Short mmCIF file of C-alpha atoms and ligand atoms in Angstrom, two decimals:
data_model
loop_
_atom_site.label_atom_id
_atom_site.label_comp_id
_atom_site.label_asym_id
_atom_site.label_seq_id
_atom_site.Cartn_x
_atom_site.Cartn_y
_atom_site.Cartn_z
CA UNK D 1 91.41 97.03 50.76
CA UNK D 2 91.16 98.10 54.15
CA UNK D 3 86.98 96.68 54.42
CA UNK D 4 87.91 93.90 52.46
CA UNK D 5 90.72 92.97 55.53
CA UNK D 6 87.54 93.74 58.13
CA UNK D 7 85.02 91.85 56.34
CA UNK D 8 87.90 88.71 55.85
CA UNK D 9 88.40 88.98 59.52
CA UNK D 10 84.56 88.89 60.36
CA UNK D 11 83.95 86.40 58.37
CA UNK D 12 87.04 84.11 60.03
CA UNK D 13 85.65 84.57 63.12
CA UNK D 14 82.20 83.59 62.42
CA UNK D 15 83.20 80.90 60.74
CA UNK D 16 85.40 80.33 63.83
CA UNK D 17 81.98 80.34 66.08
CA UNK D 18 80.90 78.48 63.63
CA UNK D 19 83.21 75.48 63.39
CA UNK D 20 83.52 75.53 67.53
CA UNK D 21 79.86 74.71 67.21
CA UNK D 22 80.31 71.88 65.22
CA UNK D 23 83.34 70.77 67.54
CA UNK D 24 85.62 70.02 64.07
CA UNK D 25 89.62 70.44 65.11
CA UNK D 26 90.63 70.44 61.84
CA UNK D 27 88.18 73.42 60.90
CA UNK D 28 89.44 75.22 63.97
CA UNK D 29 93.05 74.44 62.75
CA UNK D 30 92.60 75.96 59.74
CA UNK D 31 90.61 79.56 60.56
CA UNK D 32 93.01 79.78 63.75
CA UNK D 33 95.60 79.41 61.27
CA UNK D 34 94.58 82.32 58.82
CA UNK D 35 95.49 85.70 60.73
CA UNK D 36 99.25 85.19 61.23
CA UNK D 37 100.51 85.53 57.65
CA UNK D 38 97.32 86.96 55.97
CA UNK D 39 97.39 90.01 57.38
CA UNK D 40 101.29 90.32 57.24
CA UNK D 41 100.78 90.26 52.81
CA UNK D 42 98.38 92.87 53.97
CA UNK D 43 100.56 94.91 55.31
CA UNK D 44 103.60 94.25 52.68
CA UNK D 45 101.12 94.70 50.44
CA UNK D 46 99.93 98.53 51.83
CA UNK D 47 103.60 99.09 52.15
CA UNK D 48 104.39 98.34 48.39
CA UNK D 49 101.55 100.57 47.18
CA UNK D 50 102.54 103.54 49.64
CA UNK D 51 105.94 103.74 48.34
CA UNK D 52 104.64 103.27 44.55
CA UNK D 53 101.95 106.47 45.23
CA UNK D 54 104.64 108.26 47.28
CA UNK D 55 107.36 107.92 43.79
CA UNK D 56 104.69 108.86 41.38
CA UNK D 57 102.73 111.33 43.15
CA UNK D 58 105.38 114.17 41.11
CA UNK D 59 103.63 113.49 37.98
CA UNK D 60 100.42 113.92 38.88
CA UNK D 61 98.58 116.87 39.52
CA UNK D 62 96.45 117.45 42.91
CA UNK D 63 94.68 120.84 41.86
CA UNK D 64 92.86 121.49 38.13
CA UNK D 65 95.39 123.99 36.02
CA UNK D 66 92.54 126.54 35.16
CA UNK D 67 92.60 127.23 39.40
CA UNK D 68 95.71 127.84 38.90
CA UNK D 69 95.35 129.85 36.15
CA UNK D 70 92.90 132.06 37.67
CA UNK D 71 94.88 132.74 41.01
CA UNK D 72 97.78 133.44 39.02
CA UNK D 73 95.85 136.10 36.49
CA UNK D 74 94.14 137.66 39.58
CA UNK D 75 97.80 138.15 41.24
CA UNK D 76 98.66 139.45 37.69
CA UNK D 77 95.60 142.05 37.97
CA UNK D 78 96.16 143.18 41.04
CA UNK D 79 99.70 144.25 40.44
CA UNK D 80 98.91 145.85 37.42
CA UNK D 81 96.06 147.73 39.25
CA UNK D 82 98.75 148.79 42.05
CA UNK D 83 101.17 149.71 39.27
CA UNK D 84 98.63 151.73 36.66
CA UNK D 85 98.04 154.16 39.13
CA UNK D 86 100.61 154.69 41.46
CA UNK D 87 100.87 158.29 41.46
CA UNK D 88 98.70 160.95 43.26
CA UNK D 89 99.82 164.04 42.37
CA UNK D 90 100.44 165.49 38.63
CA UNK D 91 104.31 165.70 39.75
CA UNK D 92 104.30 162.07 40.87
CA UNK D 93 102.32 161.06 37.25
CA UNK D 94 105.28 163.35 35.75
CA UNK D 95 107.93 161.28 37.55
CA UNK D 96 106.30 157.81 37.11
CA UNK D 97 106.28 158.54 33.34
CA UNK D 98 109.73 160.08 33.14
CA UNK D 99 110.82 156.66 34.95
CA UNK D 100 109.16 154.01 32.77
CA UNK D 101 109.79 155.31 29.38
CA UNK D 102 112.94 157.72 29.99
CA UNK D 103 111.42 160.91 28.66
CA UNK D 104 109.30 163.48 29.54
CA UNK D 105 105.21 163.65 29.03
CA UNK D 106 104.00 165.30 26.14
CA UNK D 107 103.02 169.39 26.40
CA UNK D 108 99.73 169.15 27.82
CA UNK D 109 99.58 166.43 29.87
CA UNK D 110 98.09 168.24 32.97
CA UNK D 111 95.19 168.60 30.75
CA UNK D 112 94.82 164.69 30.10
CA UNK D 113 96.08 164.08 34.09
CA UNK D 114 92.79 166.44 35.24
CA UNK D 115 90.73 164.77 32.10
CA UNK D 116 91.55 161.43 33.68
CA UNK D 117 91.01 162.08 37.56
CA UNK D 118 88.24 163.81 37.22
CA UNK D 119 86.35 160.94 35.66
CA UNK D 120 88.01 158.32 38.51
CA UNK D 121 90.22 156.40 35.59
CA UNK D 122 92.18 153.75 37.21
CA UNK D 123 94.84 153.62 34.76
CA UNK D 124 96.99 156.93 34.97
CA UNK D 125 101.05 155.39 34.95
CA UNK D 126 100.20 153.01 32.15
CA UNK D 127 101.11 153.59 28.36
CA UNK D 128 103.04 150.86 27.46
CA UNK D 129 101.26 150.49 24.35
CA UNK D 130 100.68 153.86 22.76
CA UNK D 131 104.75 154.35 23.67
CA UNK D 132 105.40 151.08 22.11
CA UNK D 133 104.04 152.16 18.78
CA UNK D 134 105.53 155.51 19.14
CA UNK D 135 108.86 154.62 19.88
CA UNK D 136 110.02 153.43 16.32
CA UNK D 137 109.00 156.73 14.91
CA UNK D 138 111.93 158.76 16.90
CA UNK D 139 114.18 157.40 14.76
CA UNK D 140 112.87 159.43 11.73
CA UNK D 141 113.09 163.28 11.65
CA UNK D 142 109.50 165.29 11.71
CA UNK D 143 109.94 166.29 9.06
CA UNK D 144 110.37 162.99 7.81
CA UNK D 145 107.00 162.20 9.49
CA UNK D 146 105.23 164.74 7.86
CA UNK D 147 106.82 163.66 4.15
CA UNK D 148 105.55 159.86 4.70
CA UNK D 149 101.91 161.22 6.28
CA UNK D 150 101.22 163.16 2.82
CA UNK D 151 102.64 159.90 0.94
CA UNK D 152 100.34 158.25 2.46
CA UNK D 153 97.66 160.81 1.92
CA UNK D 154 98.07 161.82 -1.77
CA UNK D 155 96.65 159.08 -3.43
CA UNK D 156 93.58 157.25 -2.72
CA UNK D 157 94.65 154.12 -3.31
CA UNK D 158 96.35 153.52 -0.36
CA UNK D 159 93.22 153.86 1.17
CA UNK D 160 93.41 156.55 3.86
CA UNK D 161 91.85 158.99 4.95
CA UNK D 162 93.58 162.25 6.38
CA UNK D 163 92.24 163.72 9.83
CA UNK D 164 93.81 167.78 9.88
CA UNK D 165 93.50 169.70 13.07
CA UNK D 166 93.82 173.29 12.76
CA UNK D 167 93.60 176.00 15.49
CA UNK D 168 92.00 173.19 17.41
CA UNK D 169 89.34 172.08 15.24
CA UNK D 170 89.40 168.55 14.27
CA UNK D 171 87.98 167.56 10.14
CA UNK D 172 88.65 165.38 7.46
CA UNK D 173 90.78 166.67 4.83
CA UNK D 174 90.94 164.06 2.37
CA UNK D 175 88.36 162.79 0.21
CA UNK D 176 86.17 160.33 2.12
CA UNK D 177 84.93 157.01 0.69
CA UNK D 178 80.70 157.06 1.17
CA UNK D 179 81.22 153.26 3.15
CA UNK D 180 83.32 154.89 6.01
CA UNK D 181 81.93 158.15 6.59
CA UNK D 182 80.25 157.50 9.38
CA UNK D 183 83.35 156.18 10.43
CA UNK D 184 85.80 159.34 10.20
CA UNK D 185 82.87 161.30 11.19
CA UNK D 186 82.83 159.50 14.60
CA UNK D 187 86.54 159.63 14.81
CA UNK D 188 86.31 163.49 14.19
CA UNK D 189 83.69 164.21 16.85
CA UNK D 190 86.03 162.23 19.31
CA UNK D 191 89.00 164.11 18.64
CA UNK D 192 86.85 167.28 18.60
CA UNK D 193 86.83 166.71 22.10
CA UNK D 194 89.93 167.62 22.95
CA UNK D 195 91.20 169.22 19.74
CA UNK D 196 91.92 172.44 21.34
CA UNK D 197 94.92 171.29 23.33
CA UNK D 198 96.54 170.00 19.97
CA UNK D 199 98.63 171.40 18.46
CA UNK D 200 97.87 171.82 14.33
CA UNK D 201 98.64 168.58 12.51
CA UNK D 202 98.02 166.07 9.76
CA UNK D 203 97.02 162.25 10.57
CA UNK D 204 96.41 159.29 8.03
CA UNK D 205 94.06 156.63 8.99
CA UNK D 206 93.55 153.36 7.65
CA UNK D 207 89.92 152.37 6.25
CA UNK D 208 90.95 149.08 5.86
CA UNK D 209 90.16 146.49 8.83
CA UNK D 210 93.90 145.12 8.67
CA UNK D 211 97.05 146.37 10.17
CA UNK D 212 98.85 147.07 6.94
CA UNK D 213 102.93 148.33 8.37
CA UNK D 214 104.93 145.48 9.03
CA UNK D 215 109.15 146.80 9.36
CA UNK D 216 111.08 144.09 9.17
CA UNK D 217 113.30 142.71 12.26
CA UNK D 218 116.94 144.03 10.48
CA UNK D 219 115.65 147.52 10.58
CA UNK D 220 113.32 147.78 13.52
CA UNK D 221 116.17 145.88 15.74
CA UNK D 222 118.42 149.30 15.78
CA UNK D 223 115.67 151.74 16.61
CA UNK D 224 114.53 151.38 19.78
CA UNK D 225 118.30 151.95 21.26
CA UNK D 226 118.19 155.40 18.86
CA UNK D 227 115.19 156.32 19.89
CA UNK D 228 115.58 155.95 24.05
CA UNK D 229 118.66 158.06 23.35
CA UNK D 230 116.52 160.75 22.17
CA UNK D 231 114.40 160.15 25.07
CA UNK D 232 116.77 160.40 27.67
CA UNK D 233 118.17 164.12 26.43
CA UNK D 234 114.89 165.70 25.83
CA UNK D 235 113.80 168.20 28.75
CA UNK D 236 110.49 168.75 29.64
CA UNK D 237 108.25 170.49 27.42
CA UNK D 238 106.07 172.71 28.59
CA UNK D 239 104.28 174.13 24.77
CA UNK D 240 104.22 172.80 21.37
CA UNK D 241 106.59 174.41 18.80
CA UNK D 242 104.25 177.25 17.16
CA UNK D 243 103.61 177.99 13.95
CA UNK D 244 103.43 174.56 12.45
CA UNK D 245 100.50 174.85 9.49
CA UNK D 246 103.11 176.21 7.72
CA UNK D 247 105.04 173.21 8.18
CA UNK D 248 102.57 170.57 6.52
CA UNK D 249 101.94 170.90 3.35
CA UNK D 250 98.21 171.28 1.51
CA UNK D 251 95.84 168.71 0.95
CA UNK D 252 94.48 166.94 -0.64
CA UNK D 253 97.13 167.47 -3.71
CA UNK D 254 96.49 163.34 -5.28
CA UNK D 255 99.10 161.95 -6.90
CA UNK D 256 98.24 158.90 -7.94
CA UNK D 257 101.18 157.83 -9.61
CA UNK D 258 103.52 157.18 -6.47
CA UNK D 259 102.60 154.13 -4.84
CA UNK D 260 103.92 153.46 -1.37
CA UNK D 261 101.83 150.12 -0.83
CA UNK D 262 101.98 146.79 -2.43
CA UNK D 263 98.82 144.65 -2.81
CA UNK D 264 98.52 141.42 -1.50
CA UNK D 265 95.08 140.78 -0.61
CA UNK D 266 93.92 137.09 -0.88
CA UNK D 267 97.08 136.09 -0.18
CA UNK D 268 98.83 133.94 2.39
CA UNK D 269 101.16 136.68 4.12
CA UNK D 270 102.90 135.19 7.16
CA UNK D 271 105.90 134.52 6.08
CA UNK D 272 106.34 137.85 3.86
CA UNK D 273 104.75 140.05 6.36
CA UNK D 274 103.37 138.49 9.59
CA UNK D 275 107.06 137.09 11.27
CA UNK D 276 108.58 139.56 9.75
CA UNK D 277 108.97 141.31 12.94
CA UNK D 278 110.18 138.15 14.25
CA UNK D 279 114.41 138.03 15.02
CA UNK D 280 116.09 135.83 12.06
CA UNK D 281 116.59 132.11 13.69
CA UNK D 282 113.06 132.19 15.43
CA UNK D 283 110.64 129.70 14.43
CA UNK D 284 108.06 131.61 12.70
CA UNK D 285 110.76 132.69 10.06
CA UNK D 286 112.54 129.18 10.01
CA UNK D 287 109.71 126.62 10.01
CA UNK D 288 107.17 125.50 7.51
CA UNK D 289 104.36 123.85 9.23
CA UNK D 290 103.91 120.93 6.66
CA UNK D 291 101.34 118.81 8.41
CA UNK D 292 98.49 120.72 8.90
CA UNK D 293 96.06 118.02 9.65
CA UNK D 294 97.36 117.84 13.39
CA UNK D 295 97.84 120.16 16.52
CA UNK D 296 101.71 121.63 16.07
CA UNK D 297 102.21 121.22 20.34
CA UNK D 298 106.08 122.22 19.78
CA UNK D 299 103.84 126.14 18.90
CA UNK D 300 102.19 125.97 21.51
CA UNK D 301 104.16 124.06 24.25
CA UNK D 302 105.82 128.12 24.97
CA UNK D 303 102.69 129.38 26.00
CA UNK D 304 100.20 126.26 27.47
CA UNK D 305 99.91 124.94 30.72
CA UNK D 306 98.67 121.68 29.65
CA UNK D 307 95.96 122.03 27.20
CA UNK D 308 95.32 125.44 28.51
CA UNK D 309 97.09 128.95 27.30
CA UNK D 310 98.69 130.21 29.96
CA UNK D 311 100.59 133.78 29.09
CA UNK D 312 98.90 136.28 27.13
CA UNK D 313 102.26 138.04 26.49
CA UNK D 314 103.47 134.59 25.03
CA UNK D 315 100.48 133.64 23.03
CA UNK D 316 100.26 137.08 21.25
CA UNK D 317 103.75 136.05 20.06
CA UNK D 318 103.68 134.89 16.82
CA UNK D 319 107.80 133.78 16.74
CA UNK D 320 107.08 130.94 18.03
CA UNK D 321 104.14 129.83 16.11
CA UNK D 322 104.54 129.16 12.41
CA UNK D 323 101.55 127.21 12.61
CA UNK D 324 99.40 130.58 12.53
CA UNK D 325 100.33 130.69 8.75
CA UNK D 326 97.51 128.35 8.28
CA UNK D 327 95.06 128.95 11.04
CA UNK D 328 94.24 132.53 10.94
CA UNK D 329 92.32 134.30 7.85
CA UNK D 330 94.06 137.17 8.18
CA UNK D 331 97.72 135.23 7.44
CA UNK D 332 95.80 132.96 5.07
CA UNK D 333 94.17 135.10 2.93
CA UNK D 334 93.58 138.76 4.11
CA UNK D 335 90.43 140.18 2.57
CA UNK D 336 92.31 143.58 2.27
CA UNK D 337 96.59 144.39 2.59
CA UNK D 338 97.75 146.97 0.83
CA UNK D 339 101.18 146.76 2.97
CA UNK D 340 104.51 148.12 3.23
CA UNK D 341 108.01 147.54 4.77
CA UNK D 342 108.60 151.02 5.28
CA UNK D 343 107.76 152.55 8.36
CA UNK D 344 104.92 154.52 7.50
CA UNK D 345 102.99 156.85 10.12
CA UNK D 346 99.42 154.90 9.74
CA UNK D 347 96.60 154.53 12.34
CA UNK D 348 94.57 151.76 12.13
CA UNK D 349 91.79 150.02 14.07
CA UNK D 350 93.55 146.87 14.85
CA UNK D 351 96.50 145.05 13.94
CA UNK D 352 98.61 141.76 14.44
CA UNK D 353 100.96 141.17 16.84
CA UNK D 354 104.46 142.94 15.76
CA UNK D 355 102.63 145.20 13.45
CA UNK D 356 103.80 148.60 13.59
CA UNK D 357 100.47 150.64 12.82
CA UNK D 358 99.84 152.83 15.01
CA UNK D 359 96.23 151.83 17.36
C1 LIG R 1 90.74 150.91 -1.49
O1 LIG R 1 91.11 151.47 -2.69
C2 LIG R 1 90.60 150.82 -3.85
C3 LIG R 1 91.22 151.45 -5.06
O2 LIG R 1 91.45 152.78 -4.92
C4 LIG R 1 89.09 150.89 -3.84
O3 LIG R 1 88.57 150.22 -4.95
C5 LIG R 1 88.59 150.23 -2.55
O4 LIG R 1 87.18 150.37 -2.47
C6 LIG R 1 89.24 150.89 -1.34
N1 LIG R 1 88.88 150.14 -0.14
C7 LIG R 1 88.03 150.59 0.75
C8 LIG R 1 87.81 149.73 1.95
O5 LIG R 1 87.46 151.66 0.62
C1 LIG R 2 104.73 135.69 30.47
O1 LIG R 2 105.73 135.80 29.52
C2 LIG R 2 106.46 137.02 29.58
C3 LIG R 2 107.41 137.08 28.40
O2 LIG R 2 108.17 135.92 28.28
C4 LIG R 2 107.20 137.07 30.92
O3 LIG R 2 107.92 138.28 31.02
C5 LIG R 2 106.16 136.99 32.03
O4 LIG R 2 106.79 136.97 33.27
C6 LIG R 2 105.31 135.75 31.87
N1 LIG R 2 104.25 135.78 32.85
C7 LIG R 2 104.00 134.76 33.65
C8 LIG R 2 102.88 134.92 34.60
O5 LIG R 2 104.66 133.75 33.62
#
């Protein structure tokens, strides 16, 4: 706009030069005439369009959202970094842990605090996850965890495998299916490593690729408040209990008549299994995604910037999404779920978001 005014303005004054030349008034009349109210529509004109840019310039956006993105998720880091390793000393790891998750660190944990120092690990304060899938399993008495591990274990069709440690030494004690040997024989030589500062126990593992424990919300929802209570009241300990062989029973001793599990592979499971983590009211247990020819942006809107995901935490949140009934294989049609609602002391490989296996 702004050459265009120049280049009029040149152009009136050449044609001024011009028309002097040829000595016509009513040329000269006419260019002489042009400045006076042209350029005021010019200025209106810039003044209109200002005001216009100045009112709209809220909706638009000056700076791409994946910059924003990664400044924010750096930020993120950085804290984390600050936070995952705050302590120094084994009495400040001690106190950082008794802070965050309102009980004491498990006997032995100067052994794991040296383990981890020694090798530089940033993360020492961190364990948010691990005591997330612990957490649901003070509610139950151990012996109750011991009854529902050799449940689990006595019959092979609940594929898993049981792990025993005795006097420190880490081996399978179930039969083990020929595909996933190598497997538990990877997962023994990794606990062998530090078998000696465990104290003797039976786990199950899952062969299966799935998370396979999925408590619903009514139960789960009173647990947590049970199980910080036990948290708070429990002193430091500095030993395990001894004597505890005793205390499991034998394996393998198959039963295969009790089953535990039902089977639902090939089937679509959100609804039965994957929301129901999810609080009653939320989306994921309310909604039926009908149209599934086009993007469901009411799922995603919680967790997008735009077009682009924006928090992690929210994404992994399947509430909010009953869209995911459709677009993931494992909700659509898991090769392999033998499940149950009961809270079941399992450790798998992986699992889905509100699944209570234990990684
Ligand atoms: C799970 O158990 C069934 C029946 O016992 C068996 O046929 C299947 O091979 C097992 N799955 C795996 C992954 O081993
Ligand atoms: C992501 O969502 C979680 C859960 O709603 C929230 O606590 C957290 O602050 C959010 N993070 C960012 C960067 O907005």
């Amino acid at each position: 706009m702004l050459a265009f005014t120049v280049y009029f303005h040149i152009s009136t004054s050449e044609h001024r030069s011009f028309s002097n030349e040829r000595t016509s008034n009513r040329a000269v009349l006419f260019t002489e005439s042009i400045p006076g109210w042209f350029y005021l529509i010019f200025v209106v004109f810039f003044l209109f369009r200002g005001i216009i840019w100045a009112s709209s310039s809220g909706n638009n956006v000056g700076y791409h959202p994946i910059d924003m993105l990664i400044y924010d998720a750096q930020s993120q880091y950085d804290a984390y970094l600050r936070d995952a390793a705050a302590g120094t000393t084994l009495d400040q790891a001690v106190e950082n842990y008794r802070k965050r998750y309102s009980r004491y660190p498990p006997p032995g944990f100067d052994h794991w605090y040296r383990y981890a120092t020694e090798r530089d690990t940033v993360i020492i304060d961190s364990y948010d996850s691990i005591h997330r899938d612990l957490v649901p399993f003070w509610s139950l008495s151990p012996e109750e965890v011991r009854y529902r591990t050799k449940q689990l274990l006595q019959n092979p069709w609940h594929n898993a495998t049981g792990i025993s440690v005795r006097d420190g030494k880490a081996a399978t004690s179930t039969r083990v299916v020929d595909d996933h040997w190598s497997t538990m024989s990877s997962l023994v030589d990794m606990i062998s490593a530090f078998s000696e500062w465990l104290p003797d126990m039976d786990l199950a593992f899952n062969i299966n690729n799935e998370g396979r424990i999925a408590v619903p919300w009514e139960t789960q929802a009173r647990k947590p408040q049970k199980a910080e209570a036990a948290g708070e009241v429990s002193a430091p300990r500095p030993q395990f209990s001894t004597n505890r062989a005793a205390q499991w029973e034998p394996l393998p001793n198959y039963n295969t008549e009790e089953q535990k599990m039902q089977d639902l592979g090939w089937q679509s499971i959100f609804h039965s299994h994957g929301s129901a983590h999810c609080p009653p009211g939320s989306p994921a247990r309310e909604q039926r995604n009908w149209d599934r020819g086009s993007l469901c942006s009411s799922c995603a809107a919680p967790h997008s910037m735009g077009l682009f995901p924006a928090n992690w935490t929210e994404l992994s949140d399947v509430c909010h999404q009953p869209d995911l009934a459709e677009l993931h294989g494992f909700y659509n049609s898991p090769s392999a779920f033998r499940t149950s609602y009961e809270l079941l002391p399992l450790f798998s490989q992986s699992k889905a978001p509100g699944f209570d296996d234990i990684l």
